[in-house]
Amino acid sequence: MKKHHLSISFIFIFGALGGLLFGFDTGIISGASPLIESSFHLGTEQTGFITSSVLIGSAIGALSIGSLSDKFGRKKLLILAAILFLIGSSLSAIATGFISMVIARIILGLAVGGASALTPAYLAELADKEHRGSLGTMFQLMVTLGILLAYVSNLVFLNHNLLGIRDWRWMLGSALIPAILLFIGGILLPESPRYLVEKGKVQEARNVLGILRNNQKDNPDQEIKDIQKVSHQRKGGLKELFTVARPALVVAIGIMLFQQLVGINAVIYFLPQVFMKGFNFPASSAIWISVGIGIVNFVVTVLAYLIMDRVNRKTILIFGSLVMGISLTALAILNFTLSISAAAIPTMLLIAVYIFGFAISWGPIAWLLIGEVFPLSVRGIGTAIGSATNWIANFIVSQFFLTILAEFHYNVGGPFAIFAVFAFLSWFFVARYVPETRNKSLESIEEDLINRYTNKNK
Ligand code: BGC
């Protein structure tokens, strides 16, 4: 019994490791980029491109690697993503100039995007319905842990050129450790039982479910029957995606757009700069601000993990939209009415409340939902499109945030008021379009979708 338990934790922790690399590779650059800039004598635009090249690579990686998983399985492509992580991390640590760094970052992006499309579907397909919320939240938990580790790594290596190797090379190279773990995990992890049934490998699927469901009341045979009922019913492909699965596509795209348009990465990537430029904080405090955000973000995600199977997803999402909308509105009003020095501390506190609102809800649930809402036959391509949308929206917000901030003469009230509007709009989106998925099997979510389609076309 104990042994089983251990292997289940192993499977979910290693299965979610792609999230750690996602968080690490997007988080590390905030500390490393000024160092790379001076080391390679780059202009601001070039440095900006080094930051955003990962986001471009991620959109491409999600669409290509993620969508291939309906054909080749989740496991093989997870191993491919791990190999790309290894190559990208090594190349970025030994890059010799702008071009080689951009190439390394794009390869890393392909891996990050691939992992972010594969992992949510993989975890959802392994989990039982009672624990799918918390097990799926493991992905976001890993993302936030990755971001926190990146900030800590920035802090540890800054100005320490160990063994005569520049600090930023250590920062970027430290991603090799989780990349190696993901690679080993990828080899040891089982293939998704749902993918196996879809491909007619029923006995293999039964073996995997035998390992995963050690609870007496779980009956793998019944689960196999349920999966068989929905698999082979439909052919998959783009036609199905735009007909039967269209409501799921709307949910995936909408949820990912809003997850970014509420401005989370203006905080995660740029807050130190905001405090330096907007509130005249010294650079030495900036890195501590990052660590503070990283800790709040991670700790609140642990809380999300604990409540995810107990509270409806929609309720948590709407709660998060309101908390973000209200804290951002208050922040904007304060910054337009108070002096800079009077606004600094309340701004910091309101940002902590805003992160709480995001990390308890939209952070984990966006990734959870894209693994849940699609029918089996188009789950790979569906999560790939959802994930790519997230990266494109992330790219847009990250590109324009500093420009908009400058337009408002470095008053954060400006861009944050825009984010507040999206936070309130996201509430309506959830209420109108998002189905409740808690405590339903993936197969019954799929049946609801099919019934909706057949009723509409009667
Ligand atoms: C988002 C990332 C963000 C992170 C913050 C994720 O869910 O997709 O863009 O940086 O949460 O924790």
mmCIF file with all atom_site columns, N, CA, C and O in Angstrom, residues 267 271-272 274-276 278-279 281 289 293 326-355 401 405 410-416:
data_model
loop_
_atom_site.group_PDB
_atom_site.id
_atom_site.type_symbol
_atom_site.label_atom_id
_atom_site.label_alt_id
_atom_site.label_comp_id
_atom_site.label_asym_id
_atom_site.label_entity_id
_atom_site.label_seq_id
_atom_site.pdbx_PDB_ins_code
_atom_site.Cartn_x
_atom_site.Cartn_y
_atom_site.Cartn_z
_atom_site.occupancy
_atom_site.B_iso_or_equiv
_atom_site.pdbx_formal_charge
_atom_site.auth_seq_id
_atom_site.auth_comp_id
_atom_site.auth_asym_id
_atom_site.auth_atom_id
_atom_site.pdbx_PDB_model_num
ATOM 1   N N  . VAL A 1 267 ? 3.509   42.060 -13.093 1.00 0.00 ? 267 VAL A N  1
ATOM 2   C CA . VAL A 1 267 ? 4.009   41.941 -11.720 1.00 0.00 ? 267 VAL A CA 1
ATOM 3   C C  . VAL A 1 267 ? 5.168   40.946 -11.645 1.00 0.00 ? 267 VAL A C  1
ATOM 4   O O  . VAL A 1 267 ? 6.240   41.245 -11.119 1.00 0.00 ? 267 VAL A O  1
ATOM 5   N N  . LEU A 1 271 ? 7.876   43.892 -11.746 1.00 0.00 ? 271 LEU A N  1
ATOM 6   C CA . LEU A 1 271 ? 7.639   44.696 -10.543 1.00 0.00 ? 271 LEU A CA 1
ATOM 7   C C  . LEU A 1 271 ? 8.890   45.395 -9.995  1.00 0.00 ? 271 LEU A C  1
ATOM 8   O O  . LEU A 1 271 ? 8.812   46.571 -9.628  1.00 0.00 ? 271 LEU A O  1
ATOM 9   N N  . PRO A 1 272 ? 10.032  44.693 -9.955  1.00 0.00 ? 272 PRO A N  1
ATOM 10  C CA . PRO A 1 272 ? 11.214  45.397 -9.462  1.00 0.00 ? 272 PRO A CA 1
ATOM 11  C C  . PRO A 1 272 ? 11.484  46.675 -10.250 1.00 0.00 ? 272 PRO A C  1
ATOM 12  O O  . PRO A 1 272 ? 11.731  47.733 -9.662  1.00 0.00 ? 272 PRO A O  1
ATOM 13  N N  . VAL A 1 274 ? 9.298   48.418 -11.866 1.00 0.00 ? 274 VAL A N  1
ATOM 14  C CA . VAL A 1 274 ? 8.237   49.377 -11.573 1.00 0.00 ? 274 VAL A CA 1
ATOM 15  C C  . VAL A 1 274 ? 8.593   50.151 -10.301 1.00 0.00 ? 274 VAL A C  1
ATOM 16  O O  . VAL A 1 274 ? 8.471   51.375 -10.245 1.00 0.00 ? 274 VAL A O  1
ATOM 17  N N  . PHE A 1 275 ? 9.080   49.426 -9.310  1.00 0.00 ? 275 PHE A N  1
ATOM 18  C CA . PHE A 1 275 ? 9.405   50.115 -8.058  1.00 0.00 ? 275 PHE A CA 1
ATOM 19  C C  . PHE A 1 275 ? 10.635  51.006 -8.207  1.00 0.00 ? 275 PHE A C  1
ATOM 20  O O  . PHE A 1 275 ? 10.726  52.052 -7.578  1.00 0.00 ? 275 PHE A O  1
ATOM 21  N N  . MET A 1 276 ? 11.559  50.606 -9.069  1.00 0.00 ? 276 MET A N  1
ATOM 22  C CA . MET A 1 276 ? 12.725  51.452 -9.284  1.00 0.00 ? 276 MET A CA 1
ATOM 23  C C  . MET A 1 276 ? 12.340  52.702 -10.074 1.00 0.00 ? 276 MET A C  1
ATOM 24  O O  . MET A 1 276 ? 12.698  53.814 -9.712  1.00 0.00 ? 276 MET A O  1
ATOM 25  N N  . GLY A 1 278 ? 9.101   53.814 -10.882 1.00 0.00 ? 278 GLY A N  1
ATOM 26  C CA . GLY A 1 278 ? 7.918   54.560 -10.441 1.00 0.00 ? 278 GLY A CA 1
ATOM 27  C C  . GLY A 1 278 ? 8.058   55.121 -9.037  1.00 0.00 ? 278 GLY A C  1
ATOM 28  O O  . GLY A 1 278 ? 7.495   56.167 -8.722  1.00 0.00 ? 278 GLY A O  1
ATOM 29  N N  . PHE A 1 279 ? 8.789   54.410 -8.173  1.00 0.00 ? 279 PHE A N  1
ATOM 30  C CA . PHE A 1 279 ? 8.834   54.853 -6.774  1.00 0.00 ? 279 PHE A CA 1
ATOM 31  C C  . PHE A 1 279 ? 10.253  55.156 -6.293  1.00 0.00 ? 279 PHE A C  1
ATOM 32  O O  . PHE A 1 279 ? 10.501  55.304 -5.090  1.00 0.00 ? 279 PHE A O  1
ATOM 33  N N  . PHE A 1 281 ? 12.887  53.330 -5.931  1.00 0.00 ? 281 PHE A N  1
ATOM 34  C CA . PHE A 1 281 ? 13.525  52.385 -5.009  1.00 0.00 ? 281 PHE A CA 1
ATOM 35  C C  . PHE A 1 281 ? 14.941  52.082 -5.508  1.00 0.00 ? 281 PHE A C  1
ATOM 36  O O  . PHE A 1 281 ? 15.177  52.038 -6.710  1.00 0.00 ? 281 PHE A O  1
ATOM 37  N N  . ILE A 1 289 ? 12.112  42.493 -3.536  1.00 0.00 ? 289 ILE A N  1
ATOM 38  C CA . ILE A 1 289 ? 10.688  42.604 -3.884  1.00 0.00 ? 289 ILE A CA 1
ATOM 39  C C  . ILE A 1 289 ? 10.286  41.353 -4.678  1.00 0.00 ? 289 ILE A C  1
ATOM 40  O O  . ILE A 1 289 ? 9.259   40.731 -4.416  1.00 0.00 ? 289 ILE A O  1
ATOM 41  N N  . ILE A 1 293 ? 7.373   38.558 -3.783  1.00 0.00 ? 293 ILE A N  1
ATOM 42  C CA . ILE A 1 293 ? 6.273   38.164 -4.676  1.00 0.00 ? 293 ILE A CA 1
ATOM 43  C C  . ILE A 1 293 ? 6.294   36.655 -4.885  1.00 0.00 ? 293 ILE A C  1
ATOM 44  O O  . ILE A 1 293 ? 5.266   35.985 -4.845  1.00 0.00 ? 293 ILE A O  1
ATOM 45  N N  . ILE A 1 326 ? -10.903 44.392 -7.603  1.00 0.00 ? 326 ILE A N  1
ATOM 46  C CA . ILE A 1 326 ? -11.015 45.393 -6.534  1.00 0.00 ? 326 ILE A CA 1
ATOM 47  C C  . ILE A 1 326 ? -9.628  45.907 -6.115  1.00 0.00 ? 326 ILE A C  1
ATOM 48  O O  . ILE A 1 326 ? -9.412  47.111 -5.991  1.00 0.00 ? 326 ILE A O  1
ATOM 49  N N  . SER A 1 327 ? -8.659  44.976 -5.964  1.00 0.00 ? 327 SER A N  1
ATOM 50  C CA . SER A 1 327 ? -7.344  45.448 -5.511  1.00 0.00 ? 327 SER A CA 1
ATOM 51  C C  . SER A 1 327 ? -6.683  46.328 -6.572  1.00 0.00 ? 327 SER A C  1
ATOM 52  O O  . SER A 1 327 ? -6.057  47.347 -6.249  1.00 0.00 ? 327 SER A O  1
ATOM 53  N N  . LEU A 1 328 ? -6.871  45.981 -7.847  1.00 0.00 ? 328 LEU A N  1
ATOM 54  C CA . LEU A 1 328 ? -6.263  46.805 -8.910  1.00 0.00 ? 328 LEU A CA 1
ATOM 55  C C  . LEU A 1 328 ? -6.930  48.167 -9.002  1.00 0.00 ? 328 LEU A C  1
ATOM 56  O O  . LEU A 1 328 ? -6.270  49.184 -9.226  1.00 0.00 ? 328 LEU A O  1
ATOM 57  N N  . THR A 1 329 ? -8.260  48.205 -8.817  1.00 0.00 ? 329 THR A N  1
ATOM 58  C CA . THR A 1 329 ? -8.962  49.489 -8.870  1.00 0.00 ? 329 THR A CA 1
ATOM 59  C C  . THR A 1 329 ? -8.482  50.383 -7.724  1.00 0.00 ? 329 THR A C  1
ATOM 60  O O  . THR A 1 329 ? -8.165  51.566 -7.932  1.00 0.00 ? 329 THR A O  1
ATOM 61  N N  . ALA A 1 330 ? -8.393  49.805 -6.530  1.00 0.00 ? 330 ALA A N  1
ATOM 62  C CA . ALA A 1 330 ? -7.944  50.585 -5.371  1.00 0.00 ? 330 ALA A CA 1
ATOM 63  C C  . ALA A 1 330 ? -6.530  51.109 -5.627  1.00 0.00 ? 330 ALA A C  1
ATOM 64  O O  . ALA A 1 330 ? -6.217  52.276 -5.369  1.00 0.00 ? 330 ALA A O  1
ATOM 65  N N  . LEU A 1 331 ? -5.692  50.227 -6.198  1.00 0.00 ? 331 LEU A N  1
ATOM 66  C CA . LEU A 1 331 ? -4.308  50.604 -6.479  1.00 0.00 ? 331 LEU A CA 1
ATOM 67  C C  . LEU A 1 331 ? -4.243  51.780 -7.470  1.00 0.00 ? 331 LEU A C  1
ATOM 68  O O  . LEU A 1 331 ? -3.479  52.728 -7.284  1.00 0.00 ? 331 LEU A O  1
ATOM 69  N N  . ALA A 1 332 ? -5.098  51.707 -8.496  1.00 0.00 ? 332 ALA A N  1
ATOM 70  C CA . ALA A 1 332 ? -5.096  52.771 -9.498  1.00 0.00 ? 332 ALA A CA 1
ATOM 71  C C  . ALA A 1 332 ? -5.551  54.093 -8.854  1.00 0.00 ? 332 ALA A C  1
ATOM 72  O O  . ALA A 1 332 ? -4.917  55.138 -9.052  1.00 0.00 ? 332 ALA A O  1
ATOM 73  N N  . ILE A 1 333 ? -6.631  54.025 -8.076  1.00 0.00 ? 333 ILE A N  1
ATOM 74  C CA . ILE A 1 333 ? -7.136  55.262 -7.461  1.00 0.00 ? 333 ILE A CA 1
ATOM 75  C C  . ILE A 1 333 ? -6.064  55.890 -6.557  1.00 0.00 ? 333 ILE A C  1
ATOM 76  O O  . ILE A 1 333 ? -5.776  57.087 -6.646  1.00 0.00 ? 333 ILE A O  1
ATOM 77  N N  . LEU A 1 334 ? -5.441  55.042 -5.732  1.00 0.00 ? 334 LEU A N  1
ATOM 78  C CA . LEU A 1 334 ? -4.396  55.559 -4.826  1.00 0.00 ? 334 LEU A CA 1
ATOM 79  C C  . LEU A 1 334 ? -3.276  56.254 -5.589  1.00 0.00 ? 334 LEU A C  1
ATOM 80  O O  . LEU A 1 334 ? -2.814  57.320 -5.202  1.00 0.00 ? 334 LEU A O  1
ATOM 81  N N  . ASN A 1 335 ? -2.837  55.602 -6.682  1.00 0.00 ? 335 ASN A N  1
ATOM 82  C CA . ASN A 1 335 ? -1.701  56.152 -7.402  1.00 0.00 ? 335 ASN A CA 1
ATOM 83  C C  . ASN A 1 335 ? -2.027  57.405 -8.190  1.00 0.00 ? 335 ASN A C  1
ATOM 84  O O  . ASN A 1 335 ? -1.132  58.164 -8.546  1.00 0.00 ? 335 ASN A O  1
ATOM 85  N N  . PHE A 1 336 ? -3.321  57.610 -8.457  1.00 0.00 ? 336 PHE A N  1
ATOM 86  C CA . PHE A 1 336 ? -3.693  58.852 -9.131  1.00 0.00 ? 336 PHE A CA 1
ATOM 87  C C  . PHE A 1 336 ? -3.986  59.977 -8.126  1.00 0.00 ? 336 PHE A C  1
ATOM 88  O O  . PHE A 1 336 ? -4.087  61.132 -8.502  1.00 0.00 ? 336 PHE A O  1
ATOM 89  N N  . THR A 1 337 ? -4.151  59.617 -6.848  1.00 0.00 ? 337 THR A N  1
ATOM 90  C CA . THR A 1 337 ? -4.520  60.656 -5.891  1.00 0.00 ? 337 THR A CA 1
ATOM 91  C C  . THR A 1 337 ? -3.426  60.986 -4.871  1.00 0.00 ? 337 THR A C  1
ATOM 92  O O  . THR A 1 337 ? -3.313  62.116 -4.424  1.00 0.00 ? 337 THR A O  1
ATOM 93  N N  . LEU A 1 338 ? -2.605  59.988 -4.510  1.00 0.00 ? 338 LEU A N  1
ATOM 94  C CA . LEU A 1 338 ? -1.589  60.247 -3.481  1.00 0.00 ? 338 LEU A CA 1
ATOM 95  C C  . LEU A 1 338 ? -0.233  60.602 -4.096  1.00 0.00 ? 338 LEU A C  1
ATOM 96  O O  . LEU A 1 338 ? -0.001  60.365 -5.277  1.00 0.00 ? 338 LEU A O  1
ATOM 97  N N  . SER A 1 339 ? 0.658   61.130 -3.239  1.00 0.00 ? 339 SER A N  1
ATOM 98  C CA . SER A 1 339 ? 2.029   61.384 -3.704  1.00 0.00 ? 339 SER A CA 1
ATOM 99  C C  . SER A 1 339 ? 2.757   60.039 -3.816  1.00 0.00 ? 339 SER A C  1
ATOM 100 O O  . SER A 1 339 ? 2.329   59.050 -3.223  1.00 0.00 ? 339 SER A O  1
ATOM 101 N N  . ILE A 1 340 ? 3.865   60.041 -4.564  1.00 0.00 ? 340 ILE A N  1
ATOM 102 C CA . ILE A 1 340 ? 4.606   58.793 -4.776  1.00 0.00 ? 340 ILE A CA 1
ATOM 103 C C  . ILE A 1 340 ? 5.006   58.152 -3.456  1.00 0.00 ? 340 ILE A C  1
ATOM 104 O O  . ILE A 1 340 ? 4.816   56.967 -3.222  1.00 0.00 ? 340 ILE A O  1
ATOM 105 N N  . SER A 1 341 ? 5.534   58.970 -2.552  1.00 0.00 ? 341 SER A N  1
ATOM 106 C CA . SER A 1 341 ? 6.042   58.370 -1.307  1.00 0.00 ? 341 SER A CA 1
ATOM 107 C C  . SER A 1 341 ? 4.900   57.808 -0.456  1.00 0.00 ? 341 SER A C  1
ATOM 108 O O  . SER A 1 341 ? 5.047   56.764 0.174   1.00 0.00 ? 341 SER A O  1
ATOM 109 N N  . ALA A 1 342 ? 3.734   58.478 -0.489  1.00 0.00 ? 342 ALA A N  1
ATOM 110 C CA . ALA A 1 342 ? 2.608   57.971 0.317   1.00 0.00 ? 342 ALA A CA 1
ATOM 111 C C  . ALA A 1 342 ? 2.004   56.714 -0.317  1.00 0.00 ? 342 ALA A C  1
ATOM 112 O O  . ALA A 1 342 ? 1.469   55.851 0.376   1.00 0.00 ? 342 ALA A O  1
ATOM 113 N N  . ALA A 1 343 ? 2.128   56.597 -1.643  1.00 0.00 ? 343 ALA A N  1
ATOM 114 C CA . ALA A 1 343 ? 1.460   55.471 -2.332  1.00 0.00 ? 343 ALA A CA 1
ATOM 115 C C  . ALA A 1 343 ? 2.289   54.183 -2.310  1.00 0.00 ? 343 ALA A C  1
ATOM 116 O O  . ALA A 1 343 ? 1.747   53.094 -2.494  1.00 0.00 ? 343 ALA A O  1
ATOM 117 N N  . ALA A 1 344 ? 3.610   54.292 -2.064  1.00 0.00 ? 344 ALA A N  1
ATOM 118 C CA . ALA A 1 344 ? 4.491   53.121 -2.244  1.00 0.00 ? 344 ALA A CA 1
ATOM 119 C C  . ALA A 1 344 ? 4.077   51.910 -1.402  1.00 0.00 ? 344 ALA A C  1
ATOM 120 O O  . ALA A 1 344 ? 3.886   50.815 -1.945  1.00 0.00 ? 344 ALA A O  1
ATOM 121 N N  . ILE A 1 345 ? 3.925   52.097 -0.106  1.00 0.00 ? 345 ILE A N  1
ATOM 122 C CA . ILE A 1 345 ? 3.629   50.949 0.764   1.00 0.00 ? 345 ILE A CA 1
ATOM 123 C C  . ILE A 1 345 ? 2.230   50.371 0.489   1.00 0.00 ? 345 ILE A C  1
ATOM 124 O O  . ILE A 1 345 ? 2.086   49.150 0.290   1.00 0.00 ? 345 ILE A O  1
ATOM 125 N N  . PRO A 1 346 ? 1.174   51.242 0.435   1.00 0.00 ? 346 PRO A N  1
ATOM 126 C CA . PRO A 1 346 ? -0.138  50.669 0.087   1.00 0.00 ? 346 PRO A CA 1
ATOM 127 C C  . PRO A 1 346 ? -0.118  49.940 -1.256  1.00 0.00 ? 346 PRO A C  1
ATOM 128 O O  . PRO A 1 346 ? -0.762  48.897 -1.417  1.00 0.00 ? 346 PRO A O  1
ATOM 129 N N  . THR A 1 347 ? 0.667   50.439 -2.221  1.00 0.00 ? 347 THR A N  1
ATOM 130 C CA . THR A 1 347 ? 0.749   49.764 -3.530  1.00 0.00 ? 347 THR A CA 1
ATOM 131 C C  . THR A 1 347 ? 1.304   48.358 -3.349  1.00 0.00 ? 347 THR A C  1
ATOM 132 O O  . THR A 1 347 ? 0.781   47.379 -3.889  1.00 0.00 ? 347 THR A O  1
ATOM 133 N N  . MET A 1 348 ? 2.333   48.255 -2.530  1.00 0.00 ? 348 MET A N  1
ATOM 134 C CA . MET A 1 348 ? 2.948   46.955 -2.312  1.00 0.00 ? 348 MET A CA 1
ATOM 135 C C  . MET A 1 348 ? 1.945   45.977 -1.677  1.00 0.00 ? 348 MET A C  1
ATOM 136 O O  . MET A 1 348 ? 1.827   44.826 -2.091  1.00 0.00 ? 348 MET A O  1
ATOM 137 N N  . LEU A 1 349 ? 1.207   46.478 -0.693  1.00 0.00 ? 349 LEU A N  1
ATOM 138 C CA . LEU A 1 349 ? 0.227   45.610 -0.021  1.00 0.00 ? 349 LEU A CA 1
ATOM 139 C C  . LEU A 1 349 ? -0.890  45.196 -0.984  1.00 0.00 ? 349 LEU A C  1
ATOM 140 O O  . LEU A 1 349 ? -1.305  44.036 -1.014  1.00 0.00 ? 349 LEU A O  1
ATOM 141 N N  . LEU A 1 350 ? -1.344  46.164 -1.783  1.00 0.00 ? 350 LEU A N  1
ATOM 142 C CA . LEU A 1 350 ? -2.423  45.830 -2.726  1.00 0.00 ? 350 LEU A CA 1
ATOM 143 C C  . LEU A 1 350 ? -1.941  44.835 -3.779  1.00 0.00 ? 350 LEU A C  1
ATOM 144 O O  . LEU A 1 350 ? -2.697  43.982 -4.246  1.00 0.00 ? 350 LEU A O  1
ATOM 145 N N  . ILE A 1 351 ? -0.668  44.932 -4.141  1.00 0.00 ? 351 ILE A N  1
ATOM 146 C CA . ILE A 1 351 ? -0.140  43.956 -5.103  1.00 0.00 ? 351 ILE A CA 1
ATOM 147 C C  . ILE A 1 351 ? -0.118  42.563 -4.481  1.00 0.00 ? 351 ILE A C  1
ATOM 148 O O  . ILE A 1 351 ? -0.421  41.570 -5.141  1.00 0.00 ? 351 ILE A O  1
ATOM 149 N N  . ALA A 1 352 ? 0.185   42.508 -3.183  1.00 0.00 ? 352 ALA A N  1
ATOM 150 C CA . ALA A 1 352 ? 0.157   41.200 -2.509  1.00 0.00 ? 352 ALA A CA 1
ATOM 151 C C  . ALA A 1 352 ? -1.270  40.636 -2.536  1.00 0.00 ? 352 ALA A C  1
ATOM 152 O O  . ALA A 1 352 ? -1.472  39.440 -2.792  1.00 0.00 ? 352 ALA A O  1
ATOM 153 N N  . VAL A 1 353 ? -2.276  41.498 -2.315  1.00 0.00 ? 353 VAL A N  1
ATOM 154 C CA . VAL A 1 353 ? -3.668  41.038 -2.352  1.00 0.00 ? 353 VAL A CA 1
ATOM 155 C C  . VAL A 1 353 ? -4.014  40.566 -3.774  1.00 0.00 ? 353 VAL A C  1
ATOM 156 O O  . VAL A 1 353 ? -4.654  39.523 -3.977  1.00 0.00 ? 353 VAL A O  1
ATOM 157 N N  . TYR A 1 354 ? -3.549  41.318 -4.754  1.00 0.00 ? 354 TYR A N  1
ATOM 158 C CA . TYR A 1 354 ? -3.800  40.964 -6.157  1.00 0.00 ? 354 TYR A CA 1
ATOM 159 C C  . TYR A 1 354 ? -3.185  39.589 -6.486  1.00 0.00 ? 354 TYR A C  1
ATOM 160 O O  . TYR A 1 354 ? -3.824  38.726 -7.092  1.00 0.00 ? 354 TYR A O  1
ATOM 161 N N  . ILE A 1 355 ? -1.950  39.369 -6.037  1.00 0.00 ? 355 ILE A N  1
ATOM 162 C CA . ILE A 1 355 ? -1.306  38.070 -6.293  1.00 0.00 ? 355 ILE A CA 1
ATOM 163 C C  . ILE A 1 355 ? -2.085  36.961 -5.599  1.00 0.00 ? 355 ILE A C  1
ATOM 164 O O  . ILE A 1 355 ? -2.267  35.876 -6.150  1.00 0.00 ? 355 ILE A O  1
ATOM 165 N N  . PHE A 1 401 ? 3.692   46.493 -21.753 1.00 0.00 ? 401 PHE A N  1
ATOM 166 C CA . PHE A 1 401 ? 3.535   47.020 -20.392 1.00 0.00 ? 401 PHE A CA 1
ATOM 167 C C  . PHE A 1 401 ? 4.450   48.228 -20.121 1.00 0.00 ? 401 PHE A C  1
ATOM 168 O O  . PHE A 1 401 ? 3.997   49.286 -19.697 1.00 0.00 ? 401 PHE A O  1
ATOM 169 N N  . LEU A 1 405 ? 3.395   52.022 -19.365 1.00 0.00 ? 405 LEU A N  1
ATOM 170 C CA . LEU A 1 405 ? 3.823   52.630 -18.103 1.00 0.00 ? 405 LEU A CA 1
ATOM 171 C C  . LEU A 1 405 ? 4.511   53.974 -18.375 1.00 0.00 ? 405 LEU A C  1
ATOM 172 O O  . LEU A 1 405 ? 4.253   54.969 -17.686 1.00 0.00 ? 405 LEU A O  1
ATOM 173 N N  . TYR A 1 410 ? 5.247   56.780 -15.731 1.00 0.00 ? 410 TYR A N  1
ATOM 174 C CA . TYR A 1 410 ? 5.617   55.840 -14.666 1.00 0.00 ? 410 TYR A CA 1
ATOM 175 C C  . TYR A 1 410 ? 4.661   55.827 -13.479 1.00 0.00 ? 410 TYR A C  1
ATOM 176 O O  . TYR A 1 410 ? 5.030   55.491 -12.368 1.00 0.00 ? 410 TYR A O  1
ATOM 177 N N  . ASN A 1 411 ? 3.410   56.189 -13.764 1.00 0.00 ? 411 ASN A N  1
ATOM 178 C CA . ASN A 1 411 ? 2.385   56.011 -12.729 1.00 0.00 ? 411 ASN A CA 1
ATOM 179 C C  . ASN A 1 411 ? 1.728   54.636 -12.956 1.00 0.00 ? 411 ASN A C  1
ATOM 180 O O  . ASN A 1 411 ? 1.020   54.431 -13.949 1.00 0.00 ? 411 ASN A O  1
ATOM 181 N N  . VAL A 1 412 ? 1.961   53.679 -12.037 1.00 0.00 ? 412 VAL A N  1
ATOM 182 C CA . VAL A 1 412 ? 1.426   52.327 -12.236 1.00 0.00 ? 412 VAL A CA 1
ATOM 183 C C  . VAL A 1 412 ? -0.097  52.294 -12.275 1.00 0.00 ? 412 VAL A C  1
ATOM 184 O O  . VAL A 1 412 ? -0.697  51.329 -12.761 1.00 0.00 ? 412 VAL A O  1
ATOM 185 N N  . GLY A 1 413 ? -0.712  53.357 -11.741 1.00 0.00 ? 413 GLY A N  1
ATOM 186 C CA . GLY A 1 413 ? -2.175  53.434 -11.766 1.00 0.00 ? 413 GLY A CA 1
ATOM 187 C C  . GLY A 1 413 ? -2.723  53.267 -13.183 1.00 0.00 ? 413 GLY A C  1
ATOM 188 O O  . GLY A 1 413 ? -3.782  52.661 -13.381 1.00 0.00 ? 413 GLY A O  1
ATOM 189 N N  . GLY A 1 414 ? -1.967  53.777 -14.192 1.00 0.00 ? 414 GLY A N  1
ATOM 190 C CA . GLY A 1 414 ? -2.444  53.717 -15.581 1.00 0.00 ? 414 GLY A CA 1
ATOM 191 C C  . GLY A 1 414 ? -2.622  52.282 -16.071 1.00 0.00 ? 414 GLY A C  1
ATOM 192 O O  . GLY A 1 414 ? -3.755  51.810 -16.260 1.00 0.00 ? 414 GLY A O  1
ATOM 193 N N  . PRO A 1 415 ? -1.501  51.559 -16.262 1.00 0.00 ? 415 PRO A N  1
ATOM 194 C CA . PRO A 1 415 ? -1.673  50.180 -16.764 1.00 0.00 ? 415 PRO A CA 1
ATOM 195 C C  . PRO A 1 415 ? -2.513  49.300 -15.833 1.00 0.00 ? 415 PRO A C  1
ATOM 196 O O  . PRO A 1 415 ? -3.277  48.452 -16.302 1.00 0.00 ? 415 PRO A O  1
ATOM 197 N N  . PHE A 1 416 ? -2.395  49.498 -14.532 1.00 0.00 ? 416 PHE A N  1
ATOM 198 C CA . PHE A 1 416 ? -3.140  48.623 -13.625 1.00 0.00 ? 416 PHE A CA 1
ATOM 199 C C  . PHE A 1 416 ? -4.642  48.880 -13.686 1.00 0.00 ? 416 PHE A C  1
ATOM 200 O O  . PHE A 1 416 ? -5.440  47.973 -13.416 1.00 0.00 ? 416 PHE A O  1
#
